Amino acid sequence: LVLLAAYVGYLGLGAVVLQALERPAEVQAAQNLLREHWELLANHTCLQGPALQRLIEGIIQAYKSGITLQGNTTSLGRWDYSGSFFFSISAITTIGYGNLSPSTAVGRIFSIVFALFGIPLNLVLLNEIGHLMLLGVQHCACRLEEVVHWQNKASFLMKTCALVTGLLLFLLLPPLLFSDKEGWSYEESFYYSFITLSTIGFGDYVIGMNPDRTYPSWYKNVVSLWILFGMAWLALVIKFCINILE
């Protein structure tokens, strides 16, 4: 009961803080949208409200499907092989960004079957990668213990080194790549990194989806490997936090 009360209280605290931080921006954005809507109708009297609303809804739906207007043409590419591969890894890792999803009935059914077998396969692989990482840390700790003859200090030192190395490789350095390729700020890139590796996957930031940018062929493949190993590392960190809480 105490644990349940702490859990609900933590959620309630998060809701209060997020409402205080995000609600004013939401209200301001809604007011700006409404003002621009009426200004457009006032300045272009040939437009009618219902027709404009249908156009807006069509543009929103097309954007959700990965189609954007570029002059007199449209951009495609979210469902090419690299985009489909990235969707596959986001599905079986349960990240589920939500910016890309199958629109056909057959595609949805396949996604269900694919995830049904892919999620356990992904968990097994992540468990093995995490186990290898842990064995590597323990092996280095044993070697260090043989040199300095301080068992507790050697173990603590290696765990600290592993934590710092993981922070650099998976959370602190990758945002530099995302900032360069996506044009995001470092804060936005760091936010994307954590939201991805923790499998929260809000979908407000997703790599390789800007039609105005040209991405190298290796980009999504490298990010896929980063997701795989980064999730294994973060899972170890979260497991350590769970042990502390328990």
Backbone as JSON, one array per atom type, in Angstrom:
{
  "sequence": "LVLLAAYVGYLGLGAVVLQALERPAEVQAAQNLLREHWELLANHTCLQGPALQRLIEGIIQAYKSGITLQGNTTSLGRWDYSGSFFFSISAITTIGYGNLSPSTAVGRIFSIVFALFGIPLNLVLLNEIGHLMLLGVQHCACRLEEVVHWQNKASFLMKTCALVTGLLLFLLLPPLLFSDKEGWSYEESFYYSFITLSTIGFGDYVIGMNPDRTYPSWYKNVVSLWILFGMAWLALVIKFCINILE",
  "N": [[0.83, -1.21, 0.0], [1.95, 1.23, 0.77], [3.9, 1.48, -1.21], [2.26, 1.62, -3.49], [0.92, 4.01, -2.93], [3.07, 5.79, -3.0], [3.74, 5.53, -5.68], [1.43, 6.47, -7.06], [1.4, 9.03, -6.0], [3.78, 10.04, -7.06], [3.19, 10.05, -9.8], [1.09, 11.9, -9.72], [2.45, 14.21, -8.87], [4.15, 14.59, -11.08], [2.2, 15.16, -13.01], [1.13, 17.6, -12.07], [3.38, 19.33, -12.22], [3.99, 19.19, -14.99], [1.62, 20.2, -16.08], [1.72, 22.84, -15.15], [3.97, 23.72, -16.5], [3.55, 23.24, -19.27], [0.91, 23.88, -20.04], [0.38, 26.75, -20.37], [1.85, 27.26, -22.78], [0.47, 25.63, -24.56], [-2.08, 26.85, -24.61], [-1.38, 29.34, -25.67], [-0.43, 28.58, -28.22], [-2.79, 27.58, -29.34], [-4.35, 29.9, -29.43], [-2.84, 31.44, -31.23], [-3.05, 29.87, -33.56], [-5.81, 30.0, -34.06], [-6.11, 32.75, -34.49], [-4.52, 33.12, -36.82], [-5.99, 31.57, -38.56], [-8.44, 33.0, -38.85], [-7.45, 35.4, -39.87], [-6.46, 34.55, -42.33], [-8.84, 33.82, -43.66], [-10.05, 36.31, -43.69], [-8.35, 37.87, -45.28], [-8.36, 36.53, -47.66], [-10.97, 36.35, -49.3], [-12.14, 34.63, -51.06], [-11.84, 32.12, -50.1], [-13.51, 29.56, -48.31], [-14.75, 28.68, -45.11], [-15.4, 25.82, -44.44], [-14.19, 24.5, -46.68], [-11.51, 25.24, -46.36], [-11.01, 24.03, -43.92], [-11.21, 21.31, -44.61], [-9.02, 21.13, -46.33], [-6.9, 21.63, -44.55], [-7.16, 19.44, -42.82], [-6.63, 17.39, -44.64], [-3.95, 17.93, -45.26], [-2.76, 17.51, -42.77], [-3.27, 14.78, -42.39], [-1.87, 13.7, -44.55], [0.71, 14.45, -43.85], [1.1, 12.95, -41.55], [1.3, 10.51, -42.76], [3.72, 10.71, -43.92], [4.04, 12.27, -46.17], [4.85, 15.21, -47.75], [4.4, 18.54, -49.07], [6.39, 19.84, -51.65], [6.96, 22.42, -53.31], [5.63, 21.99, -56.45], [5.53, 19.3, -56.24], [5.51, 16.2, -54.36], [6.99, 14.81, -51.39], [8.44, 11.63, -50.91], [9.46, 8.63, -49.17], [9.54, 7.65, -46.59], [8.78, 5.04, -46.43], [10.71, 3.66, -47.82], [13.44, 1.26, -48.12], [15.31, 1.76, -46.01], [13.79, 3.38, -44.32], [11.69, 1.61, -43.71], [13.14, -0.4, -42.43], [14.0, 1.01, -40.18], [11.53, 1.5, -39.0], [10.87, -1.12, -38.35], [12.75, -1.79, -36.36], [12.05, 0.07, -34.44], [9.59, -0.91, -33.77], [9.92, -3.59, -32.71], [11.55, -3.04, -30.57], [9.86, -1.78, -28.95], [9.76, 0.97, -28.9], [8.18, 2.64, -30.58], [7.58, 5.22, -32.07], [5.4, 6.51, -33.32], [5.16, 8.3, -35.37], [5.19, 7.06, -37.75], [3.32, 4.6, -39.25], [1.68, 1.55, -40.29], [-0.67, 1.74, -42.96], [-2.31, 0.08, -44.36], [-4.55, -2.76, -44.2], [-3.41, -5.31, -44.39], [-0.74, -4.67, -43.86], [-0.95, -3.85, -41.18], [-1.79, -6.21, -39.91], [0.44, -7.82, -40.45], [2.34, -6.38, -38.99], [1.5, -6.87, -36.38], [1.96, -9.66, -36.11], [4.68, -9.69, -36.68], [5.72, -8.13, -34.56], [4.93, -9.71, -32.43], [6.58, -11.96, -32.43], [9.0, -10.67, -32.7], [9.47, -8.96, -30.5], [10.0, -10.65, -28.17], [12.37, -11.83, -29.23], [14.0, -9.58, -29.44], [14.21, -8.87, -26.72], [15.6, -11.06, -25.7], [18.03, -10.8, -27.08], [18.88, -8.26, -26.15], [19.18, -8.89, -23.46], [21.33, -10.68, -23.6], [23.34, -9.02, -24.65], [23.52, -7.12, -22.6], [24.35, -8.83, -20.56], [26.88, -9.59, -21.49], [28.14, -7.09, -21.42], [28.12, -6.66, -18.66], [29.7, -8.81, -17.8], [32.11, -8.04, -18.97], [32.71, -5.73, -17.48], [33.0, -6.88, -14.94], [35.16, -8.58, -15.42], [37.2, -6.73, -15.99], [37.27, -5.49, -13.51], [38.23, -7.57, -11.91], [40.8, -7.92, -12.99], [41.87, -5.43, -12.37], [41.78, -5.59, -9.64], [43.72, -7.51, -9.13], [45.93, -6.01, -9.61], [45.91, -3.73, -7.89], [45.0, -4.77, -5.51], [42.73, -4.11, -4.04], [39.72, -4.93, -3.37], [36.97, -3.96, -3.07], [37.24, -1.28, -3.82], [38.23, -1.55, -6.4], [36.07, -2.76, -7.75], [34.12, -0.76, -7.45], [35.36, 1.32, -8.82], [35.5, 0.33, -11.47], [32.8, 0.03, -12.09], [32.03, 2.67, -11.99], [33.56, 3.71, -14.09], [32.42, 2.27, -16.21], [29.85, 3.32, -16.16], [30.33, 6.05, -16.76], [31.56, 5.78, -19.27], [29.44, 4.65, -20.72], [27.61, 6.77, -20.55], [28.93, 8.67, -22.11], [29.15, 7.34, -24.64], [26.5, 6.71, -25.33], [24.68, 8.69, -24.52], [25.78, 11.31, -24.31], [27.6, 11.89, -26.45], [26.27, 10.99, -28.93], [24.16, 12.97, -29.34], [25.58, 15.05, -30.56], [26.0, 14.13, -33.16], [23.32, 13.97, -34.02], [22.59, 16.64, -33.85], [24.13, 17.69, -35.9], [23.22, 16.33, -38.22], [20.43, 16.57, -38.16], [19.87, 19.18, -37.51], [19.01, 19.95, -35.03], [19.03, 21.43, -31.72], [21.52, 20.92, -29.12], [20.29, 20.29, -26.73], [17.75, 19.4, -27.59], [18.56, 17.16, -29.05], [19.75, 15.57, -27.07], [17.54, 15.1, -25.49], [15.99, 13.61, -27.33], [17.67, 11.37, -27.48], [17.55, 10.18, -24.9], [14.77, 9.72, -24.63], [14.41, 7.89, -26.66], [16.17, 5.66, -26.05], [15.14, 4.88, -23.62], [12.82, 3.77, -24.4], [10.49, 5.22, -24.32], [9.63, 6.93, -26.4], [8.14, 9.29, -27.6], [7.8, 10.48, -30.12], [7.89, 13.07, -31.02], [10.33, 13.97, -31.82], [12.17, 12.55, -34.34], [14.65, 10.77, -36.07], [15.95, 11.31, -39.4], [13.69, 12.15, -40.86], [13.23, 14.58, -42.01], [12.28, 16.22, -44.85], [13.69, 18.2, -46.12], [16.33, 17.77, -45.8], [19.34, 16.0, -46.63], [20.29, 12.75, -46.08], [23.06, 10.64, -45.18], [23.7, 7.29, -46.43], [24.5, 5.49, -44.48], [23.49, 6.42, -42.14], [20.97, 5.79, -40.74], [21.45, 3.1, -40.24], [23.63, 3.14, -38.48], [22.42, 4.5, -36.36], [20.5, 2.61, -35.67], [22.1, 0.53, -34.61], [23.15, 1.96, -32.47], [20.8, 2.32, -30.96], [20.25, -0.33, -30.25], [22.51, -1.24, -28.67], [22.61, 0.86, -26.87], [20.14, 0.68, -25.54], [20.53, -1.73, -24.18], [22.58, -1.0, -22.43], [21.34, 1.08, -20.96], [19.31, -0.37, -19.81], [20.71, -1.88, -17.94], [21.53, 0.18, -16.21], [19.02, 1.08, -15.32], [18.17, -1.25, -14.05], [20.01, -1.31, -11.97], [19.15, 0.99, -10.58], [16.63, 0.08, -9.85], [17.33, -1.96, -8.05], [18.41, -0.37, -6.0], [16.11, 1.08, -5.2], [14.48, -1.03, -4.35]],
  "CA": [[0.0, 0.0, 0.0], [2.85, 2.38, 0.79], [4.51, 1.56, -2.54], [1.22, 2.1, -4.4], [0.69, 5.42, -2.63], [4.22, 6.53, -3.52], [3.64, 5.48, -7.15], [0.37, 7.39, -7.47], [1.85, 10.38, -5.65], [4.82, 10.44, -8.02], [2.47, 10.39, -11.02], [0.36, 13.14, -9.48], [3.43, 15.29, -8.86], [4.54, 14.81, -12.46], [1.08, 15.8, -13.72], [1.03, 18.99, -11.63], [4.51, 20.08, -12.76], [3.85, 19.29, -16.44], [0.52, 21.11, -16.37], [2.19, 24.2, -14.91], [4.99, 24.08, -17.49], [3.14, 23.09, -20.67], [-0.43, 24.39, -20.33], [0.4, 28.1, -20.98], [2.31, 27.19, -24.16], [-0.62, 25.05, -25.34], [-3.12, 27.88, -24.79], [-0.84, 30.35, -26.58], [-0.39, 28.02, -29.56], [-4.17, 27.5, -29.81], [-4.78, 31.27, -29.76], [-2.15, 31.85, -32.45], [-3.64, 29.14, -34.68], [-7.14, 30.54, -34.33], [-5.94, 34.09, -35.06], [-4.04, 32.97, -38.2], [-7.11, 31.02, -39.34], [-9.38, 34.07, -39.19], [-6.75, 36.36, -40.72], [-6.41, 33.98, -43.68], [-10.17, 33.93, -44.26], [-10.36, 37.73, -43.91], [-7.5, 38.39, -46.35], [-8.66, 35.8, -48.91], [-12.42, 36.17, -49.18], [-12.59, 33.54, -51.94], [-11.79, 30.89, -49.32], [-14.64, 29.29, -47.43], [-14.34, 27.99, -43.9], [-15.42, 24.34, -44.54], [-13.19, 24.04, -47.65], [-10.2, 25.41, -45.74], [-10.88, 23.01, -42.87], [-10.94, 20.04, -45.27], [-7.65, 21.18, -46.81], [-6.02, 21.5, -43.39], [-7.23, 18.04, -42.36], [-5.93, 16.57, -45.62], [-2.51, 18.15, -45.11], [-2.34, 16.85, -41.53], [-3.29, 13.34, -42.62], [-0.76, 13.38, -45.45], [1.96, 14.61, -43.09], [1.2, 11.76, -40.69], [1.69, 9.39, -43.62], [5.07, 10.95, -44.41], [4.0, 12.96, -47.45], [4.84, 16.67, -47.59], [4.45, 19.29, -50.32], [7.64, 20.52, -51.98], [6.63, 23.11, -54.56], [4.55, 21.33, -57.18], [5.68, 17.86, -56.08], [5.41, 15.69, -52.99], [8.15, 14.03, -50.98], [8.21, 10.28, -50.45], [10.72, 8.07, -48.68], [9.47, 7.05, -45.26], [8.6, 3.59, -46.57], [11.75, 2.98, -48.58], [13.98, 0.16, -47.31], [15.9, 2.24, -44.77], [12.69, 3.81, -43.46], [10.99, 0.41, -43.25], [14.01, -1.06, -41.46], [13.96, 1.79, -38.94], [10.23, 1.23, -38.39], [10.92, -2.47, -37.79], [13.48, -1.79, -35.09], [11.27, 0.84, -33.46], [8.46, -1.74, -33.37], [10.28, -4.72, -31.84], [12.14, -2.51, -29.35], [8.69, -1.15, -28.29], [9.88, 2.43, -28.84], [6.91, 3.07, -31.15], [7.53, 6.68, -32.15], [4.06, 6.95, -33.66], [5.16, 9.17, -36.55], [5.08, 6.2, -38.91], [2.54, 3.39, -38.93], [1.1, 0.97, -41.51], [-2.0, 2.25, -43.28], [-3.1, -0.98, -45.0], [-4.98, -3.81, -43.27], [-2.4, -6.38, -44.43], [0.44, -4.16, -43.16], [-1.21, -3.85, -39.74], [-1.78, -7.59, -39.45], [1.82, -8.27, -40.46], [3.03, -5.71, -37.88], [1.15, -7.59, -35.15], [2.69, -10.93, -36.09], [6.1, -9.35, -36.64], [6.06, -7.69, -33.2], [4.67, -10.81, -31.5], [7.8, -12.77, -32.36], [10.18, -9.82, -32.67], [9.7, -8.39, -29.17], [10.78, -11.61, -27.36], [13.7, -11.96, -29.8], [14.74, -8.38, -29.06], [14.5, -8.94, -25.29], [16.65, -12.07, -25.51], [19.28, -10.21, -27.56], [19.28, -7.21, -25.22], [19.65, -9.54, -22.24], [22.66, -11.23, -23.86], [24.27, -7.9, -24.77], [23.72, -6.59, -21.25], [25.14, -9.81, -19.81], [28.26, -9.46, -21.96], [28.66, -5.84, -20.87], [28.36, -6.87, -17.23], [30.87, -9.69, -17.69], [33.28, -7.24, -19.29], [33.02, -4.88, -16.33], [33.5, -7.74, -13.86], [36.5, -9.06, -15.79], [38.12, -5.62, -15.79], [37.4, -5.28, -12.07], [39.12, -8.62, -11.38], [42.16, -7.61, -13.41], [42.32, -4.28, -11.59], [41.97, -6.06, -8.25], [45.0, -8.2, -9.08], [47.01, -5.01, -9.66], [45.9, -2.81, -6.74], [44.67, -5.56, -4.32], [41.64, -3.48, -3.31], [38.57, -5.55, -4.03], [35.8, -3.09, -3.11], [37.56, -0.08, -4.6], [38.36, -1.93, -7.82], [34.72, -2.96, -8.28], [33.47, 0.55, -7.53], [36.03, 2.1, -9.87], [35.12, -0.18, -12.79], [31.39, 0.36, -12.31], [31.99, 4.1, -12.3], [34.1, 3.87, -15.45], [31.42, 1.75, -17.14], [28.75, 4.29, -16.2], [30.79, 7.24, -17.47], [31.75, 5.41, -20.67], [28.11, 4.52, -21.31], [27.04, 8.11, -20.7], [29.58, 9.31, -23.26], [28.87, 6.65, -25.91], [25.08, 6.54, -25.66], [23.82, 9.83, -24.19], [26.41, 12.62, -24.42], [28.2, 12.1, -27.76], [25.33, 10.88, -30.05], [23.46, 14.22, -29.68], [26.39, 15.86, -31.48], [25.69, 13.64, -34.51], [21.95, 14.35, -34.35], [22.57, 18.08, -34.07], [24.72, 17.96, -37.21], [22.42, 15.75, -39.31], [19.02, 16.95, -38.1], [19.7, 20.6, -37.28], [18.46, 20.18, -33.7], [19.96, 21.91, -30.7], [22.06, 19.82, -28.32], [19.27, 19.91, -25.74], [16.74, 18.59, -28.28], [19.17, 15.89, -29.41], [19.9, 14.8, -25.83], [16.16, 14.7, -25.15], [15.65, 12.51, -28.23], [18.47, 10.19, -27.14], [17.01, 9.51, -23.71], [13.4, 9.25, -24.9], [14.53, 6.71, -27.51], [16.79, 4.52, -25.36], [14.25, 4.45, -22.54], [11.66, 3.23, -25.13], [9.29, 6.05, -24.16], [9.28, 7.14, -27.81], [7.02, 10.2, -27.83], [7.62, 10.68, -31.55], [7.99, 14.48, -31.41], [11.61, 14.06, -32.52], [12.55, 11.28, -34.96], [15.73, 11.04, -37.02], [15.81, 10.94, -40.81], [12.35, 12.4, -41.37], [13.12, 15.94, -42.54], [12.41, 16.14, -46.31], [14.57, 19.25, -46.61], [17.72, 17.39, -45.53], [19.84, 14.8, -47.28], [20.96, 11.92, -45.08], [23.94, 9.6, -45.75], [23.1, 5.96, -46.44], [24.86, 4.76, -43.26], [23.0, 7.13, -40.96], [19.97, 5.03, -39.98], [22.05, 1.84, -39.8], [24.41, 3.45, -37.28], [21.47, 4.82, -35.29], [19.89, 1.35, -35.24], [23.07, -0.12, -33.71], [23.18, 2.77, -31.25], [19.6, 2.0, -30.2], [20.37, -1.69, -29.72], [23.48, -1.31, -27.58], [22.25, 1.86, -25.87], [19.05, 0.14, -24.73], [21.11, -2.74, -23.29], [23.31, -0.29, -21.37], [20.39, 1.8, -20.1], [18.59, -1.38, -19.04], [21.56, -2.18, -16.78], [21.44, 1.33, -15.3], [17.69, 1.06, -14.7], [18.17, -2.38, -13.13], [20.75, -0.86, -10.79], [18.26, 1.89, -9.85], [15.58, -0.76, -9.23], [17.93, -2.61, -6.87], [18.52, 0.64, -4.95], [14.76, 1.36, -4.7], [13.99, -2.2, -3.61]],
  "C": [[0.87, 1.26, 0.0], [3.49, 2.59, -0.58], [3.5, 2.1, -3.56], [0.95, 3.58, -4.19], [1.83, 6.28, -3.16], [4.17, 6.62, -5.04], [2.62, 6.49, -7.66], [0.77, 8.83, -7.16], [2.89, 10.91, -6.62], [4.17, 10.84, -9.35], [1.73, 11.71, -10.87], [1.27, 14.36, -9.48], [3.87, 15.63, -10.28], [3.46, 15.54, -13.24], [0.97, 17.27, -13.36], [2.15, 19.84, -12.25], [4.36, 20.27, -14.27], [2.72, 20.22, -16.84], [0.97, 22.56, -16.21], [3.17, 24.66, -15.99], [4.42, 24.17, -18.9], [1.79, 23.72, -21.01], [-0.41, 25.8, -20.92], [0.84, 28.09, -22.44], [1.22, 26.61, -25.07], [-1.71, 26.08, -25.63], [-2.66, 28.93, -25.78], [-0.82, 29.85, -28.03], [-1.8, 27.93, -30.16], [-4.68, 28.88, -30.22], [-4.13, 31.76, -31.05], [-2.74, 31.17, -33.68], [-5.0, 29.71, -35.05], [-7.04, 31.92, -34.97], [-5.48, 34.0, -36.51], [-5.15, 32.43, -39.1], [-8.05, 32.12, -39.78], [-8.72, 35.13, -40.05], [-6.68, 35.86, -42.16], [-7.75, 34.1, -44.37], [-10.52, 35.38, -44.56], [-9.58, 38.3, -45.09], [-7.76, 37.72, -47.69], [-10.14, 35.43, -48.87], [-12.95, 35.06, -50.08], [-12.58, 32.21, -51.2], [-13.03, 30.78, -48.45], [-14.17, 28.43, -46.26], [-14.31, 26.47, -44.01], [-14.36, 23.81, -45.51], [-11.78, 24.15, -47.08], [-9.96, 24.35, -44.68], [-10.56, 21.65, -43.48], [-9.5, 20.0, -45.78], [-6.66, 20.98, -45.66], [-5.99, 20.05, -42.9], [-6.51, 17.11, -43.33], [-4.43, 16.7, -45.51], [-2.0, 17.44, -43.86], [-2.27, 15.34, -41.72], [-2.14, 12.91, -43.52], [0.57, 13.47, -44.72], [2.17, 13.41, -42.16], [1.65, 10.54, -41.49], [3.08, 9.59, -44.22], [5.14, 11.66, -45.73], [3.91, 14.45, -47.2], [4.94, 17.32, -48.97], [5.81, 19.96, -50.47], [7.45, 21.18, -53.34], [5.44, 22.45, -55.22], [4.63, 19.81, -57.07], [5.5, 17.49, -54.6], [6.65, 14.86, -52.68], [7.71, 12.66, -50.49], [9.51, 9.76, -49.85], [10.64, 7.45, -47.3], [9.33, 5.54, -45.33], [9.56, 3.0, -47.58], [12.39, 1.95, -47.65], [14.54, 0.65, -45.98], [14.83, 2.71, -43.79], [11.93, 2.63, -42.88], [11.81, -0.35, -42.21], [13.98, -0.34, -40.12], [12.62, 1.61, -38.23], [10.23, -0.14, -37.72], [11.61, -2.49, -36.44], [12.74, -0.98, -34.03], [10.06, 0.04, -32.97], [8.87, -2.83, -32.39], [11.01, -4.26, -30.58], [11.09, -1.82, -28.48], [8.88, 0.35, -28.11], [8.6, 3.06, -29.39], [6.76, 4.58, -31.23], [6.14, 7.21, -32.47], [3.99, 7.87, -34.86], [4.98, 8.37, -37.83], [4.35, 4.93, -38.5], [1.92, 2.86, -40.22], [-0.32, 1.46, -41.73], [-2.89, 1.2, -43.93], [-3.43, -2.06, -43.97], [-3.94, -4.94, -43.22], [-1.14, -5.94, -43.68], [0.25, -4.16, -41.66], [-1.18, -5.27, -39.17], [-0.35, -8.14, -39.41], [2.6, -7.66, -39.29], [2.74, -6.4, -36.56], [1.95, -8.89, -35.03], [4.19, -10.68, -35.95], [6.53, -8.96, -35.23], [5.9, -8.82, -32.2], [5.89, -11.69, -31.33], [9.06, -11.91, -32.2], [10.5, -9.27, -31.29], [10.43, -9.38, -28.26], [12.21, -11.79, -27.89], [14.57, -10.78, -29.41], [15.13, -8.42, -27.58], [15.62, -9.94, -25.0], [18.0, -11.49, -25.93], [19.79, -9.13, -26.62], [19.82, -7.8, -23.92], [21.05, -10.09, -22.42], [23.7, -10.11, -23.98], [24.56, -7.31, -23.4], [24.56, -7.51, -20.4], [26.62, -9.74, -20.2], [28.91, -8.18, -21.43], [29.02, -6.0, -19.4], [29.56, -7.76, -16.99], [32.16, -8.93, -17.99], [33.7, -6.35, -18.13], [33.6, -5.71, -15.19], [34.9, -8.25, -14.16], [37.53, -7.96, -15.58], [38.33, -5.34, -14.31], [38.33, -6.31, -11.45], [40.58, -8.34, -11.75], [42.72, -6.43, -12.61], [42.59, -4.67, -10.15], [43.31, -6.77, -8.11], [46.16, -7.2, -9.05], [47.07, -4.21, -8.37], [45.58, -3.52, -5.43], [43.63, -4.87, -3.42], [40.32, -3.92, -3.96], [37.39, -4.58, -4.16], [36.05, -1.85, -3.97], [37.68, -0.39, -6.08], [36.99, -2.1, -8.46], [34.0, -1.63, -8.46], [34.06, 1.38, -8.67], [35.59, 1.64, -11.25], [33.66, 0.12, -13.1], [31.24, 1.84, -12.66], [32.48, 4.38, -13.71], [33.09, 3.39, -16.5], [30.25, 2.73, -17.29], [29.14, 5.52, -17.01], [30.98, 6.95, -18.96], [30.41, 5.28, -21.39], [27.45, 5.87, -21.52], [27.63, 8.81, -21.92], [29.12, 8.69, -24.57], [27.4, 6.71, -26.31], [24.22, 7.76, -25.37], [24.47, 11.19, -24.44], [27.0, 12.9, -25.8], [27.21, 11.97, -28.93], [24.55, 12.16, -30.35], [24.25, 15.15, -30.6], [26.13, 15.45, -32.93], [24.29, 14.08, -34.92], [21.84, 15.85, -34.6], [23.09, 18.42, -35.46], [23.8, 17.51, -38.34], [20.98, 16.26, -39.33], [18.81, 18.45, -37.94], [19.06, 20.92, -35.94], [19.5, 20.83, -32.81], [20.47, 20.71, -29.9], [21.03, 19.34, -27.3], [18.2, 19.04, -26.38], [17.3, 17.22, -28.63], [19.36, 14.99, -28.19], [18.55, 14.26, -25.37], [15.73, 13.52, -26.02], [16.39, 11.24, -27.84], [17.88, 9.45, -25.95], [15.62, 8.96, -23.96], [13.43, 8.0, -25.76], [15.04, 5.51, -26.74], [15.94, 4.01, -24.21], [12.96, 3.82, -23.08], [10.38, 3.99, -24.84], [8.75, 6.41, -25.53], [8.09, 8.03, -28.06], [6.75, 10.4, -29.31], [7.65, 12.13, -31.98], [9.31, 14.76, -32.12], [11.97, 12.66, -33.03], [13.59, 11.58, -36.02], [15.34, 10.64, -38.44], [14.48, 11.23, -41.44], [12.17, 13.8, -41.95], [13.31, 15.91, -44.06], [13.35, 17.18, -46.9], [16.04, 18.92, -46.41], [18.07, 16.11, -46.27], [20.67, 14.01, -46.27], [21.87, 10.9, -45.76], [23.32, 8.22, -45.59], [23.38, 5.19, -45.15], [24.16, 5.29, -42.02], [22.03, 6.29, -40.12], [20.51, 3.7, -39.5], [22.85, 2.05, -38.52], [23.48, 3.76, -36.1], [20.79, 3.55, -34.77], [20.81, 0.58, -34.29], [23.17, 0.64, -32.39], [21.98, 2.46, -30.36], [19.76, 0.64, -29.51], [21.3, -1.75, -28.51], [23.16, -0.29, -26.48], [21.12, 1.39, -24.98], [19.57, -0.9, -23.74], [21.83, -2.07, -22.13], [22.34, 0.39, -20.41], [19.57, 0.83, -19.27], [19.39, -1.78, -17.8], [21.5, -1.06, -15.75], [20.1, 1.33, -14.57], [17.57, -0.1, -13.71], [18.9, -2.04, -11.84], [19.9, 0.07, -9.93], [17.14, 1.11, -9.16], [16.1, -1.43, -7.98], [18.05, -1.63, -5.71], [17.14, 0.92, -4.33], [14.22, 0.19, -3.87], [14.69, -2.35, -2.26]]
}
